[in-house]
């Protein structure tokens, strides 16, 4: 069960004009609860202007560094990202949920692997954690990073990446792709799209020899790279992705959902932390998470966008339908797991557990 603890901010470090990274002091008595895999994220909770705000941010340190740190890029109008970039200070306290997320890389010191990552903007955050862990924990493995940004000033962790390149010259290759600055080579000028991905595959890697592709960034980049790699014959099981910024896709799916007439009224029973709650779900357009929050306090959630999986539960009886699902693995869906922030009941009785 994911759990919040109040943690004190150790440092707020400016990474670029639009991005800070935040590290936390983790007391010894809860330290083991914050063990994480490279690629996982933390949900931060605070109150701003009288309302509760929750946001998920990927951890940018490697588990081997002994530090818990996330990066927060300021987005226009972003309540939490604005607060973190402008007002948050060392010594402040935030509620920090224990780490979660399926976008994770498992390393093995005896492995001889070839990894390739495509990241854009703050999509570098989980990727740099993976990259550092591979370089430290898999001495026989190689990592190639394609990293898209507006210009060289907006490249998050540039100094750290350059340091790692110098330290691991034969094992780490980094290619920056800039959309609003001419890097002098046409191939690296623009956005990472299908055409660029195809050229990178032709000239800069042996696609067949890659053991895992890790993609993190906005939907257009992920979709373009993913479909190009599939066209080139890459096995789908080698593709791992995490979407940033799902707002457009969700709005689209909400419209479709409303058109389809929504789901049936349903009697819901849910278990959370060993306690059982029962209630009538009477508004078909409401999700199980939103309706359930009126009856069961502390239902876990963060993004409410089908990405972070914090709201994951297992359907034990009945059926639900999800609007979108970006975060669950196929095996989890087959085993009956759903994202409750996206789920509407389809049958007149639904039994779910957040504890399984
Ligand atoms: S709250 Fe993030 S997937 Fe549901």
Tab-separated table of N, CA and C in Angstrom, residues 157-308:
chain	number	residue	atom	x	y	z
A	157	UNK	N	19.984	18.625	-16.275
A	157	UNK	CA	21.096	17.744	-15.859
A	157	UNK	C	22.251	17.722	-16.860
A	158	UNK	N	22.415	18.780	-17.652
A	158	UNK	CA	23.453	18.755	-18.686
A	158	UNK	C	24.848	18.475	-18.087
A	159	UNK	N	25.173	19.197	-17.013
A	159	UNK	CA	26.508	19.025	-16.424
A	159	UNK	C	26.730	17.600	-15.942
A	160	UNK	N	25.709	17.079	-15.296
A	160	UNK	CA	25.824	15.716	-14.758
A	160	UNK	C	25.979	14.704	-15.902
A	161	UNK	N	25.199	14.898	-16.970
A	161	UNK	CA	25.270	13.972	-18.112
A	161	UNK	C	26.665	14.054	-18.752
A	162	UNK	N	27.176	15.280	-18.903
A	162	UNK	CA	28.505	15.443	-19.504
A	162	UNK	C	29.574	14.771	-18.633
A	163	UNK	N	29.428	14.899	-17.308
A	163	UNK	CA	30.371	14.253	-16.385
A	163	UNK	C	30.337	12.736	-16.543
A	164	UNK	N	29.133	12.194	-16.660
A	164	UNK	CA	29.000	10.740	-16.822
A	164	UNK	C	29.596	10.285	-18.150
A	165	UNK	N	29.415	11.130	-19.195
A	165	UNK	CA	29.973	10.796	-20.520
A	165	UNK	C	31.494	10.704	-20.436
A	166	UNK	N	32.099	11.668	-19.751
A	166	UNK	CA	33.566	11.661	-19.623
A	166	UNK	C	34.049	10.463	-18.817
A	167	UNK	N	33.259	10.120	-17.803
A	167	UNK	CA	33.663	9.014	-16.933
A	167	UNK	C	33.476	7.652	-17.615
A	168	UNK	N	32.463	7.549	-18.480
A	168	UNK	CA	32.131	6.242	-19.083
A	168	UNK	C	32.122	6.387	-20.614
A	169	UNK	N	33.228	6.861	-21.169
A	169	UNK	CA	33.279	7.200	-22.601
A	169	UNK	C	32.864	6.066	-23.525
A	170	UNK	N	33.204	4.841	-23.180
A	170	UNK	CA	32.914	3.738	-24.100
A	170	UNK	C	31.545	3.126	-23.845
A	171	UNK	N	30.900	3.541	-22.768
A	171	UNK	CA	29.632	2.882	-22.409
A	171	UNK	C	28.422	3.796	-22.493
A	172	UNK	N	28.659	5.097	-22.578
A	172	UNK	CA	27.532	6.034	-22.644
A	172	UNK	C	27.658	6.937	-23.865
A	173	UNK	N	26.618	6.925	-24.708
A	173	UNK	CA	26.573	7.858	-25.849
A	173	UNK	C	25.355	8.750	-25.657
A	174	UNK	N	25.540	10.064	-25.827
A	174	UNK	CA	24.427	11.006	-25.650
A	174	UNK	C	24.297	11.871	-26.893
A	175	UNK	N	23.090	11.961	-27.427
A	175	UNK	CA	22.821	12.793	-28.607
A	175	UNK	C	21.733	13.793	-28.241
A	176	UNK	N	22.078	15.077	-28.198
A	176	UNK	CA	21.091	16.122	-27.898
A	176	UNK	C	20.393	16.520	-29.189
A	177	UNK	N	19.085	16.719	-29.099
A	177	UNK	CA	18.297	17.150	-30.260
A	177	UNK	C	17.619	18.458	-29.851
A	178	UNK	N	17.916	19.539	-30.578
A	178	UNK	CA	17.417	20.857	-30.161
A	178	UNK	C	16.443	21.415	-31.195
A	179	UNK	N	15.281	21.886	-30.707
A	179	UNK	CA	14.262	22.348	-31.664
A	179	UNK	C	14.382	23.844	-31.974
A	180	UNK	N	14.886	24.652	-31.020
A	180	UNK	CA	14.916	26.107	-31.266
A	180	UNK	C	16.342	26.657	-31.308
A	181	UNK	N	17.290	25.803	-31.558
A	181	UNK	CA	18.692	26.250	-31.651
A	181	UNK	C	19.350	25.321	-32.666
A	182	UNK	N	20.163	25.890	-33.528
A	182	UNK	CA	20.787	25.052	-34.556
A	182	UNK	C	22.077	24.447	-34.016
A	183	UNK	N	22.099	23.149	-33.790
A	183	UNK	CA	23.324	22.558	-33.239
A	183	UNK	C	24.409	22.354	-34.311
A	184	UNK	N	24.109	22.721	-35.570
A	184	UNK	CA	25.125	22.618	-36.627
A	184	UNK	C	25.024	21.330	-37.432
A	185	UNK	N	24.274	20.366	-36.964
A	185	UNK	CA	24.079	19.112	-37.723
A	185	UNK	C	22.577	18.913	-37.881
A	186	UNK	N	22.119	18.850	-39.113
A	186	UNK	CA	20.685	18.802	-39.394
A	186	UNK	C	19.976	17.665	-38.633
A	187	UNK	N	20.642	16.526	-38.532
A	187	UNK	CA	20.030	15.363	-37.870
A	187	UNK	C	19.614	15.663	-36.426
A	188	UNK	N	20.338	16.583	-35.788
A	188	UNK	CA	20.056	16.879	-34.377
A	188	UNK	C	19.299	18.196	-34.179
A	189	UNK	N	18.751	18.699	-35.275
A	189	UNK	CA	17.988	19.957	-35.214
A	189	UNK	C	16.513	19.634	-35.439
A	190	UNK	N	15.639	20.023	-34.495
A	190	UNK	CA	14.197	19.758	-34.622
A	190	UNK	C	13.707	18.967	-33.437
A	191	UNK	N	12.553	18.322	-33.629
A	191	UNK	CA	11.995	17.499	-32.554
A	191	UNK	C	12.260	16.028	-32.858
A	192	UNK	N	12.240	15.215	-31.825
A	192	UNK	CA	12.389	13.773	-32.045
A	192	UNK	C	11.047	13.274	-32.613
A	193	UNK	N	11.064	12.931	-33.902
A	193	UNK	CA	9.844	12.437	-34.537
A	193	UNK	C	10.168	11.125	-35.264
A	194	UNK	N	9.198	10.642	-36.058
A	194	UNK	CA	9.375	9.336	-36.697
A	194	UNK	C	10.590	9.337	-37.634
A	195	UNK	N	10.724	10.434	-38.409
A	195	UNK	CA	11.814	10.495	-39.377
A	195	UNK	C	13.171	10.481	-38.673
A	196	UNK	N	13.290	11.287	-37.624
A	196	UNK	CA	14.565	11.330	-36.893
A	196	UNK	C	14.850	9.968	-36.255
A	197	UNK	N	13.819	9.379	-35.682
A	197	UNK	CA	14.003	8.085	-35.020
A	197	UNK	C	14.521	7.053	-36.031
A	198	UNK	N	13.949	7.068	-37.227
A	198	UNK	CA	14.380	6.132	-38.271
A	198	UNK	C	15.863	6.370	-38.620
A	199	UNK	N	16.232	7.637	-38.738
A	199	UNK	CA	17.636	7.946	-39.080
A	199	UNK	C	18.569	7.547	-37.946
A	200	UNK	N	18.164	7.828	-36.694
A	200	UNK	CA	19.010	7.433	-35.559
A	200	UNK	C	19.233	5.917	-35.591
A	201	UNK	N	18.142	5.191	-35.885
A	201	UNK	CA	18.244	3.727	-35.905
A	201	UNK	C	19.184	3.265	-37.021
A	202	UNK	N	19.140	3.973	-38.158
A	202	UNK	CA	19.993	3.588	-39.305
A	202	UNK	C	21.468	3.873	-39.031
A	203	UNK	N	21.734	5.052	-38.448
A	203	UNK	CA	23.125	5.517	-38.386
A	203	UNK	C	23.791	5.381	-37.029
A	204	UNK	N	23.009	5.326	-35.956
A	204	UNK	CA	23.644	5.464	-34.642
A	204	UNK	C	23.467	4.264	-33.721
A	205	UNK	N	22.829	3.227	-34.191
A	205	UNK	CA	22.706	2.033	-33.332
A	205	UNK	C	22.406	0.806	-34.178
A	206	UNK	N	22.642	-0.334	-33.573
A	206	UNK	CA	22.262	-1.594	-34.197
A	206	UNK	C	20.963	-2.021	-33.506
A	207	UNK	N	19.850	-1.714	-34.161
A	207	UNK	CA	18.542	-1.883	-33.516
A	207	UNK	C	18.350	-3.304	-32.975
A	208	UNK	N	18.810	-4.279	-33.755
A	208	UNK	CA	18.585	-5.670	-33.334
A	208	UNK	C	19.342	-6.020	-32.059
A	209	UNK	N	20.424	-5.281	-31.809
A	209	UNK	CA	21.248	-5.607	-30.639
A	209	UNK	C	20.777	-4.899	-29.365
A	210	UNK	N	19.691	-4.129	-29.484
A	210	UNK	CA	19.215	-3.378	-28.301
A	210	UNK	C	18.321	-4.284	-27.451
A	211	UNK	N	18.594	-4.316	-26.156
A	211	UNK	CA	17.813	-5.163	-25.248
A	211	UNK	C	16.588	-4.463	-24.684
A	212	UNK	N	16.630	-3.130	-24.623
A	212	UNK	CA	15.471	-2.421	-24.077
A	212	UNK	C	15.464	-0.974	-24.518
A	213	UNK	N	14.284	-0.506	-24.943
A	213	UNK	CA	14.112	0.911	-25.303
A	213	UNK	C	13.243	1.560	-24.220
A	214	UNK	N	13.655	2.714	-23.740
A	214	UNK	CA	12.918	3.423	-22.686
A	214	UNK	C	12.557	4.811	-23.205
A	215	UNK	N	11.251	5.090	-23.265
A	215	UNK	CA	10.785	6.348	-23.860
A	215	UNK	C	10.055	7.167	-22.804
A	216	UNK	N	10.419	8.432	-22.659
A	216	UNK	CA	9.698	9.272	-21.705
A	216	UNK	C	9.608	10.701	-22.226
A	217	UNK	N	8.386	11.183	-22.352
A	217	UNK	CA	8.183	12.535	-22.866
A	217	UNK	C	6.725	12.717	-23.224
A	218	UNK	N	6.414	13.743	-24.021
A	218	UNK	CA	5.013	13.965	-24.392
A	218	UNK	C	4.513	12.918	-25.394
A	219	UNK	N	3.183	12.803	-25.474
A	219	UNK	CA	2.561	11.755	-26.291
A	219	UNK	C	3.051	11.728	-27.745
A	220	UNK	N	3.158	12.881	-28.454
A	220	UNK	CA	3.555	12.786	-29.868
A	220	UNK	C	4.926	12.128	-30.049
A	221	UNK	N	5.883	12.438	-29.145
A	221	UNK	CA	7.206	11.819	-29.270
A	221	UNK	C	7.121	10.313	-29.000
A	222	UNK	N	6.409	9.957	-27.956
A	222	UNK	CA	6.331	8.530	-27.602
A	222	UNK	C	5.659	7.744	-28.716
A	223	UNK	N	4.556	8.292	-29.245
A	223	UNK	CA	3.840	7.560	-30.292
A	223	UNK	C	4.693	7.423	-31.550
A	224	UNK	N	5.407	8.520	-31.928
A	224	UNK	CA	6.239	8.478	-33.144
A	224	UNK	C	7.379	7.472	-32.988
A	225	UNK	N	8.052	7.499	-31.857
A	225	UNK	CA	9.205	6.601	-31.673
A	225	UNK	C	8.725	5.155	-31.562
A	226	UNK	N	7.674	4.976	-30.807
A	226	UNK	CA	7.159	3.623	-30.596
A	226	UNK	C	6.728	2.980	-31.928
A	227	UNK	N	5.942	3.735	-32.739
A	227	UNK	CA	5.464	3.126	-33.980
A	227	UNK	C	6.618	2.909	-34.951
A	228	UNK	N	7.614	3.801	-34.953
A	228	UNK	CA	8.760	3.605	-35.853
A	228	UNK	C	9.548	2.351	-35.437
A	229	UNK	N	9.770	2.190	-34.153
A	229	UNK	CA	10.527	1.022	-33.695
A	229	UNK	C	9.769	-0.274	-34.011
A	230	UNK	N	8.441	-0.235	-33.858
A	230	UNK	CA	7.651	-1.442	-34.187
A	230	UNK	C	7.744	-1.744	-35.685
A	231	UNK	N	7.669	-0.669	-36.517
A	231	UNK	CA	7.806	-0.858	-37.981
A	231	UNK	C	9.154	-1.474	-38.327
A	232	UNK	N	10.173	-1.103	-37.565
A	232	UNK	CA	11.521	-1.616	-37.840
A	232	UNK	C	11.718	-3.029	-37.282
A	233	UNK	N	10.654	-3.575	-36.727
A	233	UNK	CA	10.708	-4.973	-36.298
A	233	UNK	C	11.105	-5.187	-34.847
A	234	UNK	N	11.126	-4.112	-34.043
A	234	UNK	CA	11.484	-4.283	-32.624
A	234	UNK	C	10.352	-5.017	-31.898
A	235	UNK	N	10.719	-5.979	-31.094
A	235	UNK	CA	9.749	-6.742	-30.314
A	235	UNK	C	9.080	-5.801	-29.300
A	236	UNK	N	7.738	-5.811	-29.275
A	236	UNK	CA	6.998	-4.900	-28.396
A	236	UNK	C	7.422	-5.039	-26.933
A	237	UNK	N	7.846	-6.243	-26.557
A	237	UNK	CA	8.213	-6.462	-25.145
A	237	UNK	C	9.472	-5.693	-24.745
A	238	UNK	N	10.216	-5.223	-25.764
A	238	UNK	CA	11.426	-4.441	-25.458
A	238	UNK	C	11.120	-2.951	-25.283
A	239	UNK	N	9.876	-2.557	-25.551
A	239	UNK	CA	9.522	-1.123	-25.495
A	239	UNK	C	8.881	-0.782	-24.155
A	240	UNK	N	9.418	0.222	-23.500
A	240	UNK	CA	8.874	0.664	-22.211
A	240	UNK	C	8.698	2.174	-22.303
A	241	UNK	N	7.527	2.656	-21.875
A	241	UNK	CA	7.349	4.097	-22.017
A	241	UNK	C	6.583	4.691	-20.854
A	242	UNK	N	6.814	5.968	-20.635
A	242	UNK	CA	6.037	6.725	-19.658
A	242	UNK	C	5.677	8.065	-20.273
A	243	UNK	N	4.386	8.322	-20.212
A	243	UNK	CA	3.849	9.512	-20.852
A	243	UNK	C	3.893	10.703	-19.906
A	244	UNK	N	4.261	11.850	-20.434
A	244	UNK	CA	4.127	13.086	-19.668
A	244	UNK	C	3.008	13.883	-20.318
A	245	UNK	N	2.265	14.615	-19.493
A	245	UNK	CA	1.292	15.545	-20.042
A	245	UNK	C	0.198	14.848	-20.851
A	246	UNK	N	-0.765	14.245	-20.160
A	246	UNK	CA	-1.809	13.474	-20.837
A	246	UNK	C	-3.102	14.267	-21.039
A	247	UNK	N	-3.085	15.524	-20.700
A	247	UNK	CA	-4.331	16.294	-20.645
A	247	UNK	C	-5.189	16.191	-21.922
A	248	UNK	N	-4.568	16.345	-23.073
A	248	UNK	CA	-5.321	16.326	-24.337
A	248	UNK	C	-6.000	14.991	-24.554
A	249	UNK	N	-5.250	13.923	-24.335
A	249	UNK	CA	-5.785	12.582	-24.564
A	249	UNK	C	-6.962	12.316	-23.629
A	250	UNK	N	-6.860	12.817	-22.396
A	250	UNK	CA	-7.933	12.559	-21.438
A	250	UNK	C	-9.190	13.334	-21.818
A	251	UNK	N	-9.019	14.591	-22.208
A	251	UNK	CA	-10.180	15.386	-22.602
A	251	UNK	C	-10.910	14.696	-23.754
A	252	UNK	N	-10.157	14.195	-24.715
A	252	UNK	CA	-10.720	13.503	-25.868
A	252	UNK	C	-11.522	12.285	-25.405
A	253	UNK	N	-10.887	11.495	-24.507
A	253	UNK	CA	-11.545	10.271	-24.086
A	253	UNK	C	-12.786	10.580	-23.258
A	254	UNK	N	-12.776	11.675	-22.474
A	254	UNK	CA	-13.966	12.035	-21.678
A	254	UNK	C	-15.147	12.328	-22.614
A	255	UNK	N	-14.833	12.991	-23.744
A	255	UNK	CA	-15.908	13.293	-24.690
A	255	UNK	C	-16.501	11.998	-25.223
A	256	UNK	N	-15.636	11.069	-25.597
A	256	UNK	CA	-16.108	9.792	-26.129
A	256	UNK	C	-16.944	9.057	-25.091
A	257	UNK	N	-16.482	9.117	-23.852
A	257	UNK	CA	-17.174	8.430	-22.765
A	257	UNK	C	-18.581	8.999	-22.594
A	258	UNK	N	-18.697	10.322	-22.622
A	258	UNK	CA	-20.003	10.946	-22.460
A	258	UNK	C	-20.933	10.521	-23.603
A	259	UNK	N	-20.379	10.448	-24.829
A	259	UNK	CA	-21.183	10.052	-25.987
A	259	UNK	C	-21.695	8.628	-25.830
A	260	UNK	N	-20.847	7.777	-25.276
A	260	UNK	CA	-21.218	6.364	-25.183
A	260	UNK	C	-22.275	6.135	-24.100
A	261	UNK	N	-22.617	7.174	-23.336
A	261	UNK	CA	-23.719	7.044	-22.389
A	261	UNK	C	-23.290	6.634	-20.998
A	262	UNK	N	-22.006	6.393	-20.778
A	262	UNK	CA	-21.533	6.073	-19.425
A	262	UNK	C	-21.889	4.661	-19.002
A	263	UNK	N	-21.725	4.392	-17.716
A	263	UNK	CA	-21.904	3.034	-17.205
A	263	UNK	C	-23.156	2.932	-16.348
A	264	UNK	N	-23.462	1.701	-15.947
A	264	UNK	CA	-24.651	1.451	-15.131
A	264	UNK	C	-24.490	1.949	-13.697
A	265	UNK	N	-25.615	2.219	-13.041
A	265	UNK	CA	-25.586	2.476	-11.594
A	265	UNK	C	-25.163	1.173	-10.921
A	266	UNK	N	-24.387	1.289	-9.857
A	266	UNK	CA	-23.801	0.056	-9.353
A	266	UNK	C	-23.620	0.079	-7.840
A	267	UNK	N	-23.651	-1.097	-7.266
A	267	UNK	CA	-23.362	-1.210	-5.836
A	267	UNK	C	-21.881	-1.591	-5.704
A	268	UNK	N	-21.121	-0.717	-5.059
A	268	UNK	CA	-19.653	-0.906	-5.020
A	268	UNK	C	-19.221	-1.342	-3.623
A	269	UNK	N	-18.336	-2.314	-3.572
A	269	UNK	CA	-17.695	-2.675	-2.303
A	269	UNK	C	-16.204	-2.580	-2.543
A	270	UNK	N	-15.516	-1.814	-1.717
A	270	UNK	CA	-14.066	-1.747	-1.907
A	270	UNK	C	-13.324	-1.930	-0.591
A	271	UNK	N	-12.156	-2.543	-0.707
A	271	UNK	CA	-11.327	-2.784	0.473
A	271	UNK	C	-10.074	-1.945	0.367
A	272	UNK	N	-9.762	-1.254	1.471
A	272	UNK	CA	-8.559	-0.421	1.513
A	272	UNK	C	-7.950	-0.565	2.897
A	273	UNK	N	-6.699	-0.984	2.919
A	273	UNK	CA	-5.992	-1.120	4.194
A	273	UNK	C	-6.762	-1.997	5.186
A	274	UNK	N	-7.339	-3.096	4.685
A	274	UNK	CA	-8.037	-4.053	5.548
A	274	UNK	C	-9.464	-3.656	5.897
A	275	UNK	N	-9.900	-2.429	5.539
A	275	UNK	CA	-11.279	-2.014	5.872
A	275	UNK	C	-12.139	-2.084	4.615
A	276	UNK	N	-13.418	-2.450	4.814
A	276	UNK	CA	-14.316	-2.583	3.670
A	276	UNK	C	-15.356	-1.463	3.684
A	277	UNK	N	-15.586	-0.872	2.522
A	277	UNK	CA	-16.555	0.218	2.374
A	277	UNK	C	-17.549	-0.178	1.276
A	278	UNK	N	-18.855	0.083	1.527
A	278	UNK	CA	-19.871	-0.215	0.511
A	278	UNK	C	-20.709	1.029	0.264
A	279	UNK	N	-21.035	1.257	-0.989
A	279	UNK	CA	-21.853	2.430	-1.316
A	279	UNK	C	-22.478	2.241	-2.694
A	280	UNK	N	-23.461	3.102	-2.997
A	280	UNK	CA	-24.110	3.079	-4.313
A	280	UNK	C	-23.414	4.092	-5.231
A	281	UNK	N	-23.007	3.637	-6.386
A	281	UNK	CA	-22.393	4.540	-7.379
A	281	UNK	C	-23.529	5.009	-8.280
A	282	UNK	N	-23.972	6.250	-8.089
A	282	UNK	CA	-25.204	6.663	-8.777
A	282	UNK	C	-24.975	7.586	-9.968
A	283	UNK	N	-23.763	8.138	-10.097
A	283	UNK	CA	-23.526	9.053	-11.213
A	283	UNK	C	-22.571	8.382	-12.204
A	284	UNK	N	-23.107	7.879	-13.326
A	284	UNK	CA	-22.277	7.096	-14.247
A	284	UNK	C	-21.049	7.841	-14.768
A	285	UNK	N	-21.138	9.170	-14.839
A	285	UNK	CA	-19.986	9.875	-15.412
A	285	UNK	C	-18.857	10.053	-14.381
A	286	UNK	N	-19.135	9.741	-13.112
A	286	UNK	CA	-18.083	9.841	-12.101
A	286	UNK	C	-17.208	8.591	-12.128
A	287	UNK	N	-15.948	8.767	-11.831
A	287	UNK	CA	-15.084	7.582	-11.766
A	287	UNK	C	-15.250	6.907	-10.403
A	288	UNK	N	-14.809	5.659	-10.322
A	288	UNK	CA	-14.904	4.933	-9.045
A	288	UNK	C	-14.061	5.641	-7.990
A	289	UNK	N	-12.924	6.193	-8.389
A	289	UNK	CA	-12.078	6.896	-7.417
A	289	UNK	C	-12.800	8.125	-6.857
A	290	UNK	N	-13.378	8.937	-7.746
A	290	UNK	CA	-14.025	10.172	-7.288
A	290	UNK	C	-15.259	9.874	-6.441
A	291	UNK	N	-16.080	8.917	-6.892
A	291	UNK	CA	-17.280	8.590	-6.111
A	291	UNK	C	-16.874	7.946	-4.778
A	292	UNK	N	-15.882	7.071	-4.822
A	292	UNK	CA	-15.466	6.339	-3.617
A	292	UNK	C	-14.864	7.246	-2.562
A	293	UNK	N	-14.266	8.356	-2.993
A	293	UNK	CA	-13.602	9.261	-2.039
A	293	UNK	C	-14.594	9.859	-1.042
A	294	UNK	N	-15.906	9.874	-1.398
A	294	UNK	CA	-16.914	10.385	-0.472
A	294	UNK	C	-17.176	9.418	0.677
A	295	UNK	N	-16.793	8.160	0.473
A	295	UNK	CA	-17.107	7.134	1.479
A	295	UNK	C	-15.849	6.585	2.149
A	296	UNK	N	-14.788	6.417	1.374
A	296	UNK	CA	-13.557	5.832	1.922
A	296	UNK	C	-12.480	6.914	1.951
A	297	UNK	N	-12.093	7.360	3.144
A	297	UNK	CA	-11.072	8.411	3.182
A	297	UNK	C	-9.729	7.845	2.749
A	298	UNK	N	-8.895	8.684	2.222
A	298	UNK	CA	-7.519	8.302	1.880
A	298	UNK	C	-7.414	7.299	0.737
A	299	UNK	N	-8.363	7.295	-0.207
A	299	UNK	CA	-8.152	6.466	-1.396
A	299	UNK	C	-6.899	6.994	-2.098
A	300	UNK	N	-5.988	6.118	-2.496
A	300	UNK	CA	-4.727	6.620	-3.051
A	300	UNK	C	-4.865	7.117	-4.488
A	301	UNK	N	-4.306	8.260	-4.772
A	301	UNK	CA	-4.277	8.762	-6.148
A	301	UNK	C	-3.192	9.827	-6.258
A	302	UNK	N	-2.813	10.147	-7.490
A	302	UNK	CA	-1.901	11.271	-7.707
A	302	UNK	C	-2.288	11.994	-8.986
A	303	UNK	N	-2.028	11.388	-10.156
A	303	UNK	CA	-2.178	12.147	-11.410
A	303	UNK	C	-3.628	12.264	-11.877
A	304	UNK	N	-4.478	11.326	-11.522
A	304	UNK	CA	-5.861	11.227	-12.036
A	304	UNK	C	-5.876	11.259	-13.560
A	305	UNK	N	-4.795	10.836	-14.168
A	305	UNK	CA	-4.711	10.877	-15.628
A	305	UNK	C	-4.388	9.522	-16.247
A	306	UNK	N	-4.460	8.451	-15.470
A	306	UNK	CA	-4.225	7.118	-16.028
A	306	UNK	C	-2.759	6.798	-16.244
A	307	UNK	N	-1.859	7.542	-15.596
A	307	UNK	CA	-0.431	7.364	-15.858
A	307	UNK	C	0.314	6.742	-14.669
A	308	UNK	N	0.088	7.293	-13.462
A	308	UNK	CA	0.999	6.978	-12.356
A	308	UNK	C	0.715	5.651	-11.659
